[in-house]
Coordinates of N, CA and C in Angstrom, one line a residue:
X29 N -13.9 8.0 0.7 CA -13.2 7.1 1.6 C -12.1 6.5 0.9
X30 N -11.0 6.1 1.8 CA -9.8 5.5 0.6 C -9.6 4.7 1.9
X31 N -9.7 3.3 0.7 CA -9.1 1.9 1.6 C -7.5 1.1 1.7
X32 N -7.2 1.5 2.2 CA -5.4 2.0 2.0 C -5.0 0.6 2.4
X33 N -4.7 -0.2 1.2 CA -4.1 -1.6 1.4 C -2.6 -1.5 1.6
X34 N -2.4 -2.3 2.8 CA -0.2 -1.8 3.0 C 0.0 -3.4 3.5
X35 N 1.4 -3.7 3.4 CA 1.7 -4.7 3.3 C 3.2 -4.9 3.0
X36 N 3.9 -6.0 2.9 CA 5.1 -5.9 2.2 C 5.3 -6.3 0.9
X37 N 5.9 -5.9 0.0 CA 5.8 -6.6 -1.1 C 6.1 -7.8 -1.4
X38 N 4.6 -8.2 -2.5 CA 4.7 -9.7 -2.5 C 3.8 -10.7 -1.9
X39 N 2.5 -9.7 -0.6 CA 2.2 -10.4 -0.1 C 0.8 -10.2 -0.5
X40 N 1.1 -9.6 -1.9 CA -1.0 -9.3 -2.8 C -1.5 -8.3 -2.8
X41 N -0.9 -7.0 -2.5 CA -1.8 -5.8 -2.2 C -2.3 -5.9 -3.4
X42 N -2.0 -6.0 -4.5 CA -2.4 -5.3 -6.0 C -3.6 -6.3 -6.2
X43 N -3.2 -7.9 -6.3 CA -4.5 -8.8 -6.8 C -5.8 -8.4 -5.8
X44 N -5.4 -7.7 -4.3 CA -6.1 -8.4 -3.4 C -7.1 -6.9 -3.6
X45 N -6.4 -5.9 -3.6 CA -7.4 -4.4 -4.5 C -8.1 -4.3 -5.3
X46 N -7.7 -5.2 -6.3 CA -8.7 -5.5 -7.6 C -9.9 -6.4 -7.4
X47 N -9.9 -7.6 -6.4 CA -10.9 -7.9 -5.9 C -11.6 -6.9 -4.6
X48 N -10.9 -6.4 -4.0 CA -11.8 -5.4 -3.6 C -12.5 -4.5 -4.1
X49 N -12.4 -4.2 -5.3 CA -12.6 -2.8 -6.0 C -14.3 -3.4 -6.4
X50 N -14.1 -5.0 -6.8 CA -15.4 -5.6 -7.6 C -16.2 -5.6 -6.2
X51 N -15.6 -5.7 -5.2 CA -16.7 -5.8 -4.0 C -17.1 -4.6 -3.1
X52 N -16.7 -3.4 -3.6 CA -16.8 -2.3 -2.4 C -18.0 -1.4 -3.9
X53 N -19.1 -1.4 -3.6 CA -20.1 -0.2 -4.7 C -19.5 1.1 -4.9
X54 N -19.1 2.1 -6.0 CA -18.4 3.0 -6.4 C -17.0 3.1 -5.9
X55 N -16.0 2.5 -6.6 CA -15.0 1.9 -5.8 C -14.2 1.9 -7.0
X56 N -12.9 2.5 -6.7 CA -12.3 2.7 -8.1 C -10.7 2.7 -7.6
X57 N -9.6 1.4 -8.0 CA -8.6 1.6 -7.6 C -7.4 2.5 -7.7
X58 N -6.7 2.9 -6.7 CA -5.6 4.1 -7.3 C -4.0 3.3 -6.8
X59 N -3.4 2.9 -7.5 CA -2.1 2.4 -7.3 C -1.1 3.6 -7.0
X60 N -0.9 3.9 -5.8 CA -0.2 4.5 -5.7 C 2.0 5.2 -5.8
X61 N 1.6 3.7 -6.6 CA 3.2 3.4 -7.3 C 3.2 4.7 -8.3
X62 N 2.1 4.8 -9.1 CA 2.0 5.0 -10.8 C 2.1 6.6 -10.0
X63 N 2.5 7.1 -8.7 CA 2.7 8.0 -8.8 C 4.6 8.3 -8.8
X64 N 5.0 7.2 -8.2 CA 6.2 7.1 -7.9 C 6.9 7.1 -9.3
X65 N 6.2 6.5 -10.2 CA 6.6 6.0 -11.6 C 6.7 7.5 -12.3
X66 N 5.8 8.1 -12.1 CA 5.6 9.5 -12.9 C 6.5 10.2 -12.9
X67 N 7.1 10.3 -10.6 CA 8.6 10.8 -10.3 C 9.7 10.3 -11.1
X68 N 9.6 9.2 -11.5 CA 10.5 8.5 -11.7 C 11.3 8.6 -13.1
X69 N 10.1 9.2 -14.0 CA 10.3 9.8 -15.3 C 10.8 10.8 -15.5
X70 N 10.8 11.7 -14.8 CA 11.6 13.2 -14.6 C 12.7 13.1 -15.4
X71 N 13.0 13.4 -16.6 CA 14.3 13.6 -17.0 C 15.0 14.8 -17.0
X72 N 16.1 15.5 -16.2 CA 17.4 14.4 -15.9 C 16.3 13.9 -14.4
X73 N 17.1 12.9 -14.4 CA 16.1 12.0 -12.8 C 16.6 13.3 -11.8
X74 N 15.5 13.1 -10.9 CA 16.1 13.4 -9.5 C 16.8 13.2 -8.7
X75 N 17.0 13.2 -7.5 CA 18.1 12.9 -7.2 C 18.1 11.6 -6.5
X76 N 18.8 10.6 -6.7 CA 18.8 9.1 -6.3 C 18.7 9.1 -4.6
X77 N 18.0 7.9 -4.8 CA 17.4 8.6 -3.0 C 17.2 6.4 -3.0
X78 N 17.2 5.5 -3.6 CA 16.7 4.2 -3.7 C 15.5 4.0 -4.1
X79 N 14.6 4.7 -3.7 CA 12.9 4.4 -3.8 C 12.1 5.8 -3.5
X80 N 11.3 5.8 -4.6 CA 10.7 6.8 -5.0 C 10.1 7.3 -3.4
X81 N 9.7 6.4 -2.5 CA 9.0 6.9 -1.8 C 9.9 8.4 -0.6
X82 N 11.1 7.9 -0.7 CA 12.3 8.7 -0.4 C 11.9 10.3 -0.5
X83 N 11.5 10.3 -2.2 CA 11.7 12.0 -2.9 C 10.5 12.8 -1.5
X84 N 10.7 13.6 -1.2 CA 9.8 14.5 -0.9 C 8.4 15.0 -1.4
X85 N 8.6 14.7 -2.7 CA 7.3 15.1 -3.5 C 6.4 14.2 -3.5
X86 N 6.9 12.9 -3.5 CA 6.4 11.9 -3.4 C 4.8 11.5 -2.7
X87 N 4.8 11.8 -1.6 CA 3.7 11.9 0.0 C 2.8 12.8 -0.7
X88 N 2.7 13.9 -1.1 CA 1.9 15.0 -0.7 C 1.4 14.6 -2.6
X89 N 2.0 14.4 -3.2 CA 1.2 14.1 -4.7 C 1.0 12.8 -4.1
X90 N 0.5 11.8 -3.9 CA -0.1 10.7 -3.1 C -1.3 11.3 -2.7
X91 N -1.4 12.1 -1.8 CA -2.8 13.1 -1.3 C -3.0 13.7 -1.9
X92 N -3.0 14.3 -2.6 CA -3.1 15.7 -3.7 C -4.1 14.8 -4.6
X93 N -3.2 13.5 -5.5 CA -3.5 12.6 -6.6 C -5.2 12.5 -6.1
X94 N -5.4 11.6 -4.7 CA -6.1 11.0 -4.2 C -7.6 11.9 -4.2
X95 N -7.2 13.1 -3.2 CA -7.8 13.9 -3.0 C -8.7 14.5 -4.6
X96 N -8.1 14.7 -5.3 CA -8.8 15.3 -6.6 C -9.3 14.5 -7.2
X97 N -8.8 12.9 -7.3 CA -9.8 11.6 -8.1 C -11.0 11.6 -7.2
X98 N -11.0 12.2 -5.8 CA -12.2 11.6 -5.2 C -13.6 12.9 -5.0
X99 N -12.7 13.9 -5.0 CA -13.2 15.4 -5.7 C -14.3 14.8 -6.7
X100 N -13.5 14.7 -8.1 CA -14.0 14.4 -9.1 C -15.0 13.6 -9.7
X101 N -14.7 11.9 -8.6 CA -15.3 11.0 -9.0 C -16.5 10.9 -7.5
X102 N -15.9 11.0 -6.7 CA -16.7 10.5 -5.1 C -16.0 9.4 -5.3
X103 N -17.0 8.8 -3.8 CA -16.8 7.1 -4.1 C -15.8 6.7 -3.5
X104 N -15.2 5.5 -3.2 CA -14.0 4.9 -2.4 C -12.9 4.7 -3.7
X105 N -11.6 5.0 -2.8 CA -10.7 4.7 -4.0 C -9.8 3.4 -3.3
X106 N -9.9 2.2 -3.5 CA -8.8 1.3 -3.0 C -7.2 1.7 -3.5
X107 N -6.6 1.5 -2.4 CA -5.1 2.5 -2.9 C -4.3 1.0 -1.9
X108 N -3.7 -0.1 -2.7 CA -2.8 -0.9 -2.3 C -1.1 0.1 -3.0
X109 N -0.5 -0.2 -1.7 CA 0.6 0.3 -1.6 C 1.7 -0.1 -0.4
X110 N 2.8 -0.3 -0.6 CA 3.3 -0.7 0.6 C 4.4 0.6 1.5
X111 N 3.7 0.9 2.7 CA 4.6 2.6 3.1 C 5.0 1.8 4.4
X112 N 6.1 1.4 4.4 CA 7.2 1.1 5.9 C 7.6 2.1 6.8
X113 N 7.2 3.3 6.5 CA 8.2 3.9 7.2 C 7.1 5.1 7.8
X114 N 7.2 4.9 9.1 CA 6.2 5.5 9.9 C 6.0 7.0 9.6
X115 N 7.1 7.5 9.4 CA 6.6 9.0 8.8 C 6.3 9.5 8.1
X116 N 6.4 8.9 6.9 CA 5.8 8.5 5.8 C 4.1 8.1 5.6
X117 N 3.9 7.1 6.4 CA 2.4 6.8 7.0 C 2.0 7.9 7.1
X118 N 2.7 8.9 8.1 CA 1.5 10.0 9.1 C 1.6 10.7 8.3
X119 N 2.5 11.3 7.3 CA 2.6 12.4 6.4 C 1.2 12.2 5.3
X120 N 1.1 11.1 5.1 CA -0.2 10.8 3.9 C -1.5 10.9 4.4
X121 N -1.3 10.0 5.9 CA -2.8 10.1 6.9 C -2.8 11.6 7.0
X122 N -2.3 12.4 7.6 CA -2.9 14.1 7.9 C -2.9 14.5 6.5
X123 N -2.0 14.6 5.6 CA -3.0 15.0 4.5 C -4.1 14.7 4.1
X124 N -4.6 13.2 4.3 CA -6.0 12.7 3.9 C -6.7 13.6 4.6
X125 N -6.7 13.3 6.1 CA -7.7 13.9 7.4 C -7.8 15.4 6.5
X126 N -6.5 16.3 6.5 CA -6.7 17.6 6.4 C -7.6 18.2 5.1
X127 N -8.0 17.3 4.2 CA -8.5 16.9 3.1 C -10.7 16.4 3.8
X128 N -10.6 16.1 4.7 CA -11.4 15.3 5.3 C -11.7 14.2 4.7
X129 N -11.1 13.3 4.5 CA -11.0 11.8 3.5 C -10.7 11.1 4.6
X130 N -11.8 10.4 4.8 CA -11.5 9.2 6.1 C -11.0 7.9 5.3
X131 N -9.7 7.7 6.2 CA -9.0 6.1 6.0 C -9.5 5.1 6.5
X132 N -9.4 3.7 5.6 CA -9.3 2.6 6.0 C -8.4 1.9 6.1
X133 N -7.6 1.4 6.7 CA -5.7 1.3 6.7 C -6.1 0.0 7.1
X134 N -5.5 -0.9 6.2 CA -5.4 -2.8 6.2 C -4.1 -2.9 5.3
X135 N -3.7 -3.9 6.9 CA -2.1 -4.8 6.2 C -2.3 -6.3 5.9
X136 N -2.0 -6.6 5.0 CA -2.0 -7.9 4.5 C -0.9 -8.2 5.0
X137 N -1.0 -9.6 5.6 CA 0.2 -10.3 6.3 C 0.5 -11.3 6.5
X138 N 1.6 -12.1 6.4 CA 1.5 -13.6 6.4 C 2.7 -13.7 6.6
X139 N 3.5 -15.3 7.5 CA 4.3 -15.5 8.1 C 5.6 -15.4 7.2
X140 N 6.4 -15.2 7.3 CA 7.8 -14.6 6.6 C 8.5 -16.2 6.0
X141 N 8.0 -17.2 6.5 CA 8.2 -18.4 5.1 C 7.3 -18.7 4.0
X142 N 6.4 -18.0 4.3 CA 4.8 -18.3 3.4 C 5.0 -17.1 2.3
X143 N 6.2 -16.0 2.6 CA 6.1 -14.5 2.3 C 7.3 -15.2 0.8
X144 N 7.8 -15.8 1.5 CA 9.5 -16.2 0.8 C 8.7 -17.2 0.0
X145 N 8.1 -18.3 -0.1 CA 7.2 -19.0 -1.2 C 6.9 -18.9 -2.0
X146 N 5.9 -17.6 -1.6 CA 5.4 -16.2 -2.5 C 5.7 -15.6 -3.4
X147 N 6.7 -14.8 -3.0 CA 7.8 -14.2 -4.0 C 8.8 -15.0 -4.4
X148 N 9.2 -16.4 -4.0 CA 9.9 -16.9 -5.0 C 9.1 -17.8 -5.8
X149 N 8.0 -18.1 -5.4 CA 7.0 -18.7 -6.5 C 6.1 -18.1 -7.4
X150 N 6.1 -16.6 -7.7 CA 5.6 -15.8 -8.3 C 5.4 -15.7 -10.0
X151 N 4.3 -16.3 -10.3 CA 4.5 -17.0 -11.8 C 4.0 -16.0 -12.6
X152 N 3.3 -14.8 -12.2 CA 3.5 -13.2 -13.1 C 4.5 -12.4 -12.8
X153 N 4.9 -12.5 -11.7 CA 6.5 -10.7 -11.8 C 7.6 -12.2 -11.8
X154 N 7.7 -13.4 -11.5 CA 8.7 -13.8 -11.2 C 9.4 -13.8 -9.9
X155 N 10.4 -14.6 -9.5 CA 10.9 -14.1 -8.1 C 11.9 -12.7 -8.0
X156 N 11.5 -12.5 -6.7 CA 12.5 -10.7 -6.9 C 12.9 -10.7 -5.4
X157 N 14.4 -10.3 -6.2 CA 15.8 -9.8 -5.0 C 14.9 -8.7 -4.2
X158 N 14.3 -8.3 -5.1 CA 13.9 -6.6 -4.0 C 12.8 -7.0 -3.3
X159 N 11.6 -8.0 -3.5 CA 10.8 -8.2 -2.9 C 11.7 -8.7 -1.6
X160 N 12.3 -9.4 -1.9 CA 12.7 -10.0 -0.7 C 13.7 -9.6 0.3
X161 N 14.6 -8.4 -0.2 CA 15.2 -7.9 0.4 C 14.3 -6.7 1.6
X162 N 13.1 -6.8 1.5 CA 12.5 -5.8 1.9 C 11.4 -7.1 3.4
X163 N 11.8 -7.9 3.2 CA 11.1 -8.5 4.4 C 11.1 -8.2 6.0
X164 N 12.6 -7.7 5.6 CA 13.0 -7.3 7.1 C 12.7 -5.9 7.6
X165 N 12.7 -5.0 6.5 CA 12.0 -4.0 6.7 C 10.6 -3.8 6.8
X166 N 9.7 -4.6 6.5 CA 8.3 -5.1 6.8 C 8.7 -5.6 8.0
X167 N 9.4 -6.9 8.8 CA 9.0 -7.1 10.1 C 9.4 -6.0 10.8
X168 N 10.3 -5.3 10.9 CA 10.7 -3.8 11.7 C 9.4 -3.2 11.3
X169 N 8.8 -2.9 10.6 CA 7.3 -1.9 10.9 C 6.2 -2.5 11.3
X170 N 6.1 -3.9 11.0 CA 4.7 -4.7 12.0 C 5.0 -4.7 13.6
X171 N 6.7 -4.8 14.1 CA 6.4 -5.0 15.2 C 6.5 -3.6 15.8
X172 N 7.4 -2.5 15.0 CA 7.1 -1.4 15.7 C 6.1 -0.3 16.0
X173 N 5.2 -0.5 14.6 CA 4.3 0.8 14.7 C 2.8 0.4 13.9
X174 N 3.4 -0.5 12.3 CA 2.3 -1.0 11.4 C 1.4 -1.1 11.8
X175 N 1.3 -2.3 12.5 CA 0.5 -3.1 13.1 C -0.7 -2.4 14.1
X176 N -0.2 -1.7 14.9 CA -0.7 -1.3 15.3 C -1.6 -0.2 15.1
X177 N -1.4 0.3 13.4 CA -1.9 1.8 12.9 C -2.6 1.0 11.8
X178 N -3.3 -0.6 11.8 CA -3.8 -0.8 10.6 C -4.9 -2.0 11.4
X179 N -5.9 -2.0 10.2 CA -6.4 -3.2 10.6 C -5.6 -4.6 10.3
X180 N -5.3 -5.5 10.6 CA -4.2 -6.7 10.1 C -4.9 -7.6 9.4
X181 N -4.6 -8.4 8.4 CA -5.5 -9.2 7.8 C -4.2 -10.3 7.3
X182 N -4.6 -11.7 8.6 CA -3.5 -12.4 8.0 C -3.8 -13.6 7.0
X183 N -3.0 -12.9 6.0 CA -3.5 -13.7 4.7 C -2.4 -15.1 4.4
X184 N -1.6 -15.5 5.6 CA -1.3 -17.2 5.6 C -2.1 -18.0 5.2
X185 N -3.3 -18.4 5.2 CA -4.2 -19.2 4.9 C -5.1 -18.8 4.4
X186 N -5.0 -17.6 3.9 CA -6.2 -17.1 3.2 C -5.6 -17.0 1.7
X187 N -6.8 -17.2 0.5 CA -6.5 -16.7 -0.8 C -7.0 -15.7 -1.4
X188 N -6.1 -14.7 -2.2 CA -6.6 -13.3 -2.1 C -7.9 -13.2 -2.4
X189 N -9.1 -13.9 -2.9 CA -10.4 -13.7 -2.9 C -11.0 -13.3 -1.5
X190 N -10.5 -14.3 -0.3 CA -10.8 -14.4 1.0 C -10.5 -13.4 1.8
X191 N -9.2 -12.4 2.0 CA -8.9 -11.5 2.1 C -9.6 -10.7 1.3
X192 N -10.1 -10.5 0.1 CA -10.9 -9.1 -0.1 C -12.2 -9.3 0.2
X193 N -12.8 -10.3 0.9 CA -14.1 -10.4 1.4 C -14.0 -10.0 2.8
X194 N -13.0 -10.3 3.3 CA -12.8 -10.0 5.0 C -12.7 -8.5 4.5
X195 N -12.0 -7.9 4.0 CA -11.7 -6.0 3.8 C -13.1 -5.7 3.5
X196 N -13.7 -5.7 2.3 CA -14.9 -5.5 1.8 C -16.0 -5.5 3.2
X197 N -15.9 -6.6 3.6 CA -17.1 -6.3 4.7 C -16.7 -5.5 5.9
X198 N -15.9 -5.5 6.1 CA -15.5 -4.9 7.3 C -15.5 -3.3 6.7
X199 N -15.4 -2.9 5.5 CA -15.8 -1.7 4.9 C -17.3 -1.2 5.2
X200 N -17.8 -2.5 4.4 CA -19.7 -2.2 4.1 C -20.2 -2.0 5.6
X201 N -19.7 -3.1 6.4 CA -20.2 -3.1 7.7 C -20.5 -2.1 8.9

C-alpha cells in the first residue's frame, strides 16, 4: 500500500510522513522528490521545463521506483509529495492500480494565511519565494479536482504529530 501525502508546499508533507512512518507497522518512507533530484542530475540537464515534475520521465519512475521498493520490501511506503496537476495525479494513480498497489491519497491543508506564516516562518528551509509562489496553484487544484481525489486533512489547528495520528488511523482502521 502507498500512503500518498499531497499538499502544497510548506504545509508539512515531509515532517508529517516521518511521523507517520513511526505510526503505520512496516512502513517505510519514499520521497518522491529524490526522484525528481536524480532527473535533475542528468548532465547535460534536460530540457528546462521549470519543475522536474514537467519531464515525462518523471511519473512513470515515481511508479516504477515505488512499485519495486515495495516488490522488494512489502509493507506501506509513505510517499509525501506535492502533484497539482490533475494529470499528473492520474498518470501515477493508474500506474499504481496497474501495478495492483492500492492508494491512500491525503492532502494536508490549511487556510492560505496559516500557509504564508508557515513558510515565512520556517526556521529549517527558511522562508521561500517558491513555496509561496505556488499557493495559488494549490488553491486552483483543491477547488478543482484535489480535494475531491483525496482524503483532506485540515492541518490549521492541528500539529504535525496530530495530523499523522488522524492519517495513521484512518490507515490501520
Amino acid at each position: 500500500m502507498i500512503v500518498w501525502i499531497n499538499g502544497t508546499h510548506g504545509v508539512g508533507k515531509t515532517t508529517t510522513a516521518a511521523l507517520v512512518q513511526r505510526l503505520v507497522p512496516d512502513s517505510r518512507v519514499l520521497d518522491a522528490e529524490k526522484v525528481g533530484e536524480t532527473l535533475m542530475d542528468i548532465s547535460p540537464g534536460l530540457p528546462w521545463t521549470g519543475n522536474f515534475q514537467h519531464w515525462p520521465p518523471w511519473r512513470p519512475l515515481v511508479v516504477e521506483t515505488a512499485h519495486q521498493v515495495l516488490d522488494y520490501t512489502g509493507g506501506t511506503l509513505v510517499m509525501p509529495m506535492t502533484v497539482l496537476v490533475e494529470e499528473y495525479w492520474r498518470e501515477i494513480g493508474d500506474g499504481l492500480r496497474q501495478h495492483g498497489i492500492p492508494v491512500r491519497h491525503f492532502v494536508l491543508h490549511a487556510d492560505r494565511d496559516t500557509l504564508r506564516r508557515r513558510i515565512e516562518g520556517d526556521t529549517v528551509m527558511g522562508p521561500s519565494d517558491f513555496r509561496l509562489a505556488h499557493l495559488d496553484a494549490y488553491d486552483h487544484a483543491a477547488r478543482t479536482w484535489l480535494h475531491a481525489k483525496a482524503e483532506v486533512v485540515d492541518t490549521t489547528d492541528l500539529t504535525p504529530a496530530d495530523a499523522a495520528g488522524r492519517i495513521a488511523a484512518s490507515v490501520r482502521g
